[in-house]
Short mmCIF file of C-alpha atoms in Angstrom, two decimals:
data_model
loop_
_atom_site.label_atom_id
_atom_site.label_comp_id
_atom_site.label_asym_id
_atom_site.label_seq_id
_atom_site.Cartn_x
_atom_site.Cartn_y
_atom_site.Cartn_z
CA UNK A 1 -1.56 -18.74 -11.96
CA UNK A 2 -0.77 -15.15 -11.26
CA UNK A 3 -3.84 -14.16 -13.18
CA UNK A 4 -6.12 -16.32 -11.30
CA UNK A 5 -5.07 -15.47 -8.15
CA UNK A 6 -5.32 -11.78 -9.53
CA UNK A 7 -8.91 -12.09 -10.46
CA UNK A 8 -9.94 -14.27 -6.98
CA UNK A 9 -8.39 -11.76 -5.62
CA UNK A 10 -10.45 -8.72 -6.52
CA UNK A 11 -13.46 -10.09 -6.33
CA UNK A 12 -12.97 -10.99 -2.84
CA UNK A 13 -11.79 -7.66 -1.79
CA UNK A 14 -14.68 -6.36 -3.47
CA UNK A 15 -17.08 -8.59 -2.04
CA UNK A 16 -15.69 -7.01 1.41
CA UNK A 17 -15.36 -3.70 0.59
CA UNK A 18 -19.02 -3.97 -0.35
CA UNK A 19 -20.28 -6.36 2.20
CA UNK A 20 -23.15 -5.85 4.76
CA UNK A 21 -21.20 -5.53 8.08
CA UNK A 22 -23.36 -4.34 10.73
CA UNK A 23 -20.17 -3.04 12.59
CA UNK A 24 -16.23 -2.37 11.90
CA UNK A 25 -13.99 -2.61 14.63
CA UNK A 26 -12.70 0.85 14.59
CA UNK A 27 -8.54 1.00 14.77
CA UNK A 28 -7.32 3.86 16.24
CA UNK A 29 -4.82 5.50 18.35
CA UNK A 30 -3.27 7.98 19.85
CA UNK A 31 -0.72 8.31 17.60
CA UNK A 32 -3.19 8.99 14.96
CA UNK A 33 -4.15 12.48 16.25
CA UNK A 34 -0.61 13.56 16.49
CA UNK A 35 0.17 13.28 12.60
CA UNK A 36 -1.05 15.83 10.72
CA UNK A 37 -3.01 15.81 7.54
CA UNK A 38 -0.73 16.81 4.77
CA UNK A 39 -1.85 16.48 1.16
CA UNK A 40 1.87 16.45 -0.32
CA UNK A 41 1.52 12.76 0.15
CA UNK A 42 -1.08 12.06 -1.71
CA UNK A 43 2.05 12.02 -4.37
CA UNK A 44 4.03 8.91 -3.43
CA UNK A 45 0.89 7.68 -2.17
CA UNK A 46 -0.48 7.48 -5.91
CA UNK A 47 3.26 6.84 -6.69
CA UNK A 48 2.55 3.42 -5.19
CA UNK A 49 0.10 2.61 -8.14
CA UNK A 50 3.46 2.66 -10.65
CA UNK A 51 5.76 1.23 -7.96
CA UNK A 52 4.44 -2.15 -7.57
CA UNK A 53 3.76 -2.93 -11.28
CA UNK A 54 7.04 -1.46 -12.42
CA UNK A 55 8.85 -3.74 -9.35
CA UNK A 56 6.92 -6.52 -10.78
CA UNK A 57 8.53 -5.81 -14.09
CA UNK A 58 11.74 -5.52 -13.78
CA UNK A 59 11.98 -8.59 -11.26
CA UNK A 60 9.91 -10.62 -14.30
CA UNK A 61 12.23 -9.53 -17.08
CA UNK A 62 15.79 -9.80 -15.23
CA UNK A 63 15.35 -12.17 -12.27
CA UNK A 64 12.91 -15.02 -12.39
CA UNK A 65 13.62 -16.08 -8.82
CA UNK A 66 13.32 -12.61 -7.31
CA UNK A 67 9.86 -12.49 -9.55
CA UNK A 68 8.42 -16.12 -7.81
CA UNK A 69 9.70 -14.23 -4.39
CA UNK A 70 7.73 -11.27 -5.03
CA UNK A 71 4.53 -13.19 -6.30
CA UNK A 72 5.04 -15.58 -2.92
CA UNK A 73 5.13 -12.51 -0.61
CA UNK A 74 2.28 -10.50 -2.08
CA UNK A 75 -0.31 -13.13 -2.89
CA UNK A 76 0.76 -14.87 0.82
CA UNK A 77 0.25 -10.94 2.58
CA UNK A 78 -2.72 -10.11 0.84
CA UNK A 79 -4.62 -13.19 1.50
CA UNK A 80 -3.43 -12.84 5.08
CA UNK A 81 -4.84 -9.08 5.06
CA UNK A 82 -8.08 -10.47 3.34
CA UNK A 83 -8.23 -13.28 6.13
CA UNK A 84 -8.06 -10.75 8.80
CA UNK A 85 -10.84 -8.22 7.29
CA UNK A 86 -13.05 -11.29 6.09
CA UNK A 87 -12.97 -12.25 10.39
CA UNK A 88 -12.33 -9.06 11.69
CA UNK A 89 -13.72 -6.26 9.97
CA UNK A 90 -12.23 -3.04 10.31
CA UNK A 91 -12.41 0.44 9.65
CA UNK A 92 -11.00 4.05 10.50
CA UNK A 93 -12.86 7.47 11.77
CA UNK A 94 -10.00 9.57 10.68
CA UNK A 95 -10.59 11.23 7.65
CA UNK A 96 -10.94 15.27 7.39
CA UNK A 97 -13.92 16.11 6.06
CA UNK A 98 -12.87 19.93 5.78
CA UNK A 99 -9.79 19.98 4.97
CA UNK A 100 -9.38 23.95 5.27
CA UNK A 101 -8.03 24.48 1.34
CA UNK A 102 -8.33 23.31 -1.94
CA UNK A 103 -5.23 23.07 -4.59
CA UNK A 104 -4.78 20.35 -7.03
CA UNK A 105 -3.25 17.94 -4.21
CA UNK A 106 -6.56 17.98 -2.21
CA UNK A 107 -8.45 17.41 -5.44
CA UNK A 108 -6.46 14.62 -5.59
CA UNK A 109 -7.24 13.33 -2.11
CA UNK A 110 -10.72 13.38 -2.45
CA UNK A 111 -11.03 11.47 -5.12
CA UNK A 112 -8.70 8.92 -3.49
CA UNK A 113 -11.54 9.45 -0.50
CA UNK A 114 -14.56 8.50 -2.91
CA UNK A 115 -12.76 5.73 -4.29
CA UNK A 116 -11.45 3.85 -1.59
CA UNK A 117 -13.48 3.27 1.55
CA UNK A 118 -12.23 3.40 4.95
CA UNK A 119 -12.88 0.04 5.77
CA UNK A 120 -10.69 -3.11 5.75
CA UNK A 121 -7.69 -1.62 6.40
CA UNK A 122 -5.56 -3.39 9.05
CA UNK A 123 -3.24 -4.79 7.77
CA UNK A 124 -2.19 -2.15 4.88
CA UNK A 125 -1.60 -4.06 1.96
CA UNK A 126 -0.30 -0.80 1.02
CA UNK A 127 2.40 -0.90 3.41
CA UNK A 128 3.12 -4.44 2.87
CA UNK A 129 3.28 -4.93 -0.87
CA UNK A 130 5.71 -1.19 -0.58
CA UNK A 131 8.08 -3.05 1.88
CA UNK A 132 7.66 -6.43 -0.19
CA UNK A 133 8.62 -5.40 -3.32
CA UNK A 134 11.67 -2.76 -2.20
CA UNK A 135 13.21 -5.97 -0.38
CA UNK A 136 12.84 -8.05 -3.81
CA UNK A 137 14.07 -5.50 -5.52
CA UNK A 138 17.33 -4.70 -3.85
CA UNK A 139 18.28 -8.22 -3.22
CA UNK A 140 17.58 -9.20 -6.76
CA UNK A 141 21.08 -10.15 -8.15
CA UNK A 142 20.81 -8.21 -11.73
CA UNK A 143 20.12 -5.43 -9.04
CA UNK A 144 23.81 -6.30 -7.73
CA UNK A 145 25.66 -5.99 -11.00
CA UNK A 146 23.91 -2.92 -12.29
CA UNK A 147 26.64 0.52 -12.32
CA UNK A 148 23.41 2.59 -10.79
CA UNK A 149 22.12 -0.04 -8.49
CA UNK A 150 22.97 2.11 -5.53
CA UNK A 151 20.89 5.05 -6.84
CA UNK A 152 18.46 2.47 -7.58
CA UNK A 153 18.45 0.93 -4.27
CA UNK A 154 18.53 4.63 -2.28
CA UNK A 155 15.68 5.67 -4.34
CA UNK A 156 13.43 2.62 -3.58
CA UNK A 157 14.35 2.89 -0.16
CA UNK A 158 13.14 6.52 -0.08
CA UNK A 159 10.16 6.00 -2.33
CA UNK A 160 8.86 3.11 -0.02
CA UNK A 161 9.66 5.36 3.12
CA UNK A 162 7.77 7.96 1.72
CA UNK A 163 4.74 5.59 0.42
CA UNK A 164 4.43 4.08 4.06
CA UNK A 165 4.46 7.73 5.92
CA UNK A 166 1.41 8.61 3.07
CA UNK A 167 -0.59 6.08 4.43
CA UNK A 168 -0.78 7.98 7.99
CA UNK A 169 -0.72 11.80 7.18
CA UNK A 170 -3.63 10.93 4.39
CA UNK A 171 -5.68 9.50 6.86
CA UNK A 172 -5.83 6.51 4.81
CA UNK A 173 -4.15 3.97 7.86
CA UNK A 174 -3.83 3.95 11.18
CA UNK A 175 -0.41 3.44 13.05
CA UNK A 176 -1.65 -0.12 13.81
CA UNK A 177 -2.17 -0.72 10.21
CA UNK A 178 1.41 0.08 9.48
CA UNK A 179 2.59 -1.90 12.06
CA UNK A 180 0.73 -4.74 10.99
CA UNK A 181 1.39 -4.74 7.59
#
């Protein structure tokens, strides 16, 4: 089942990322301009990419219940999020295209830039599979009776934190998007 969805799934993001769409509603705000571009978060932003699966697991190999959770909220808020961009396409204008210097970080960026288009992005699945999986995680009950599970738990905490603020000062999401996801 998980597979299916998985593979239903990508296609139909796909299909949107790649659709004919005469025009995106552009989200913006103010709030936008005020955070500044900083490539340092290009880190837990990629971090994300390890996050999830590893989540995924450790919920599948010590609680089965926590696992069906997870599936139930990601599969549930990324077919909402695909609902919303299939009806409401959407896109951002916030991306540097100079970003004034080049280290191994801003590498990094821009190929996160070529490979992910700025379209469909309200909600942030990003966001919302982060928050997802942190709250499955802590209230997972081998979580409870592990001797590190606080360490555990403050590091997920900061980790998702630090994945959610990526999403702005990349220019990858708008506030709205974070906010709606």
């Amino acid at each position: 089942m998980i597979a299916v969805y998985s593979i239903i799934y990508i296609l139909l993001f796909s299909y949107l990322e790649h659709r004919p769409v005469h025009s995106y509603h552009i989200v913006h705000t103010v709030f936008d301009d005020w955070i500044p571009f900083c490539e340092w978060f290009v880190i837990p932003y990629l971090l994300w990419f390890l996050y999830i699966p590893a989540v995924f697991v450790f919920l599948f190999y010590h609680s089965k219940n926590e696992f069906y959770r997870i599936c139930a909220y990601e599969f549930t808020g990324m077919t909402i999020a695909l609902l919303v961009c299939t009806f409401y396409p959407n896109g951002l204008n916030l991306r540097l295209t100079d970003m004034g210097r080049d280290n191994i970080l801003v590498q990094l960026v821009n190929f996160l830039y070529t490979n992910d288009t700025p379209t469909n992005v309200c909600p942030s699945i990003h966001v919302f599979a982060t928050i997802s999986a942190h709250l499955c995680l802590v209230k997972s009950p081998h979580m409870q009776k592990l001797q590190s599970r606080k360490r555990m738990k403050v590091f997920s905490l900061i980790l998702s934190v630090l994945i959610c603020l990526s999403t702005v000062f990349l220019k990858q999401h708008s506030v709205i998007d974070i906010v709606a996801g």
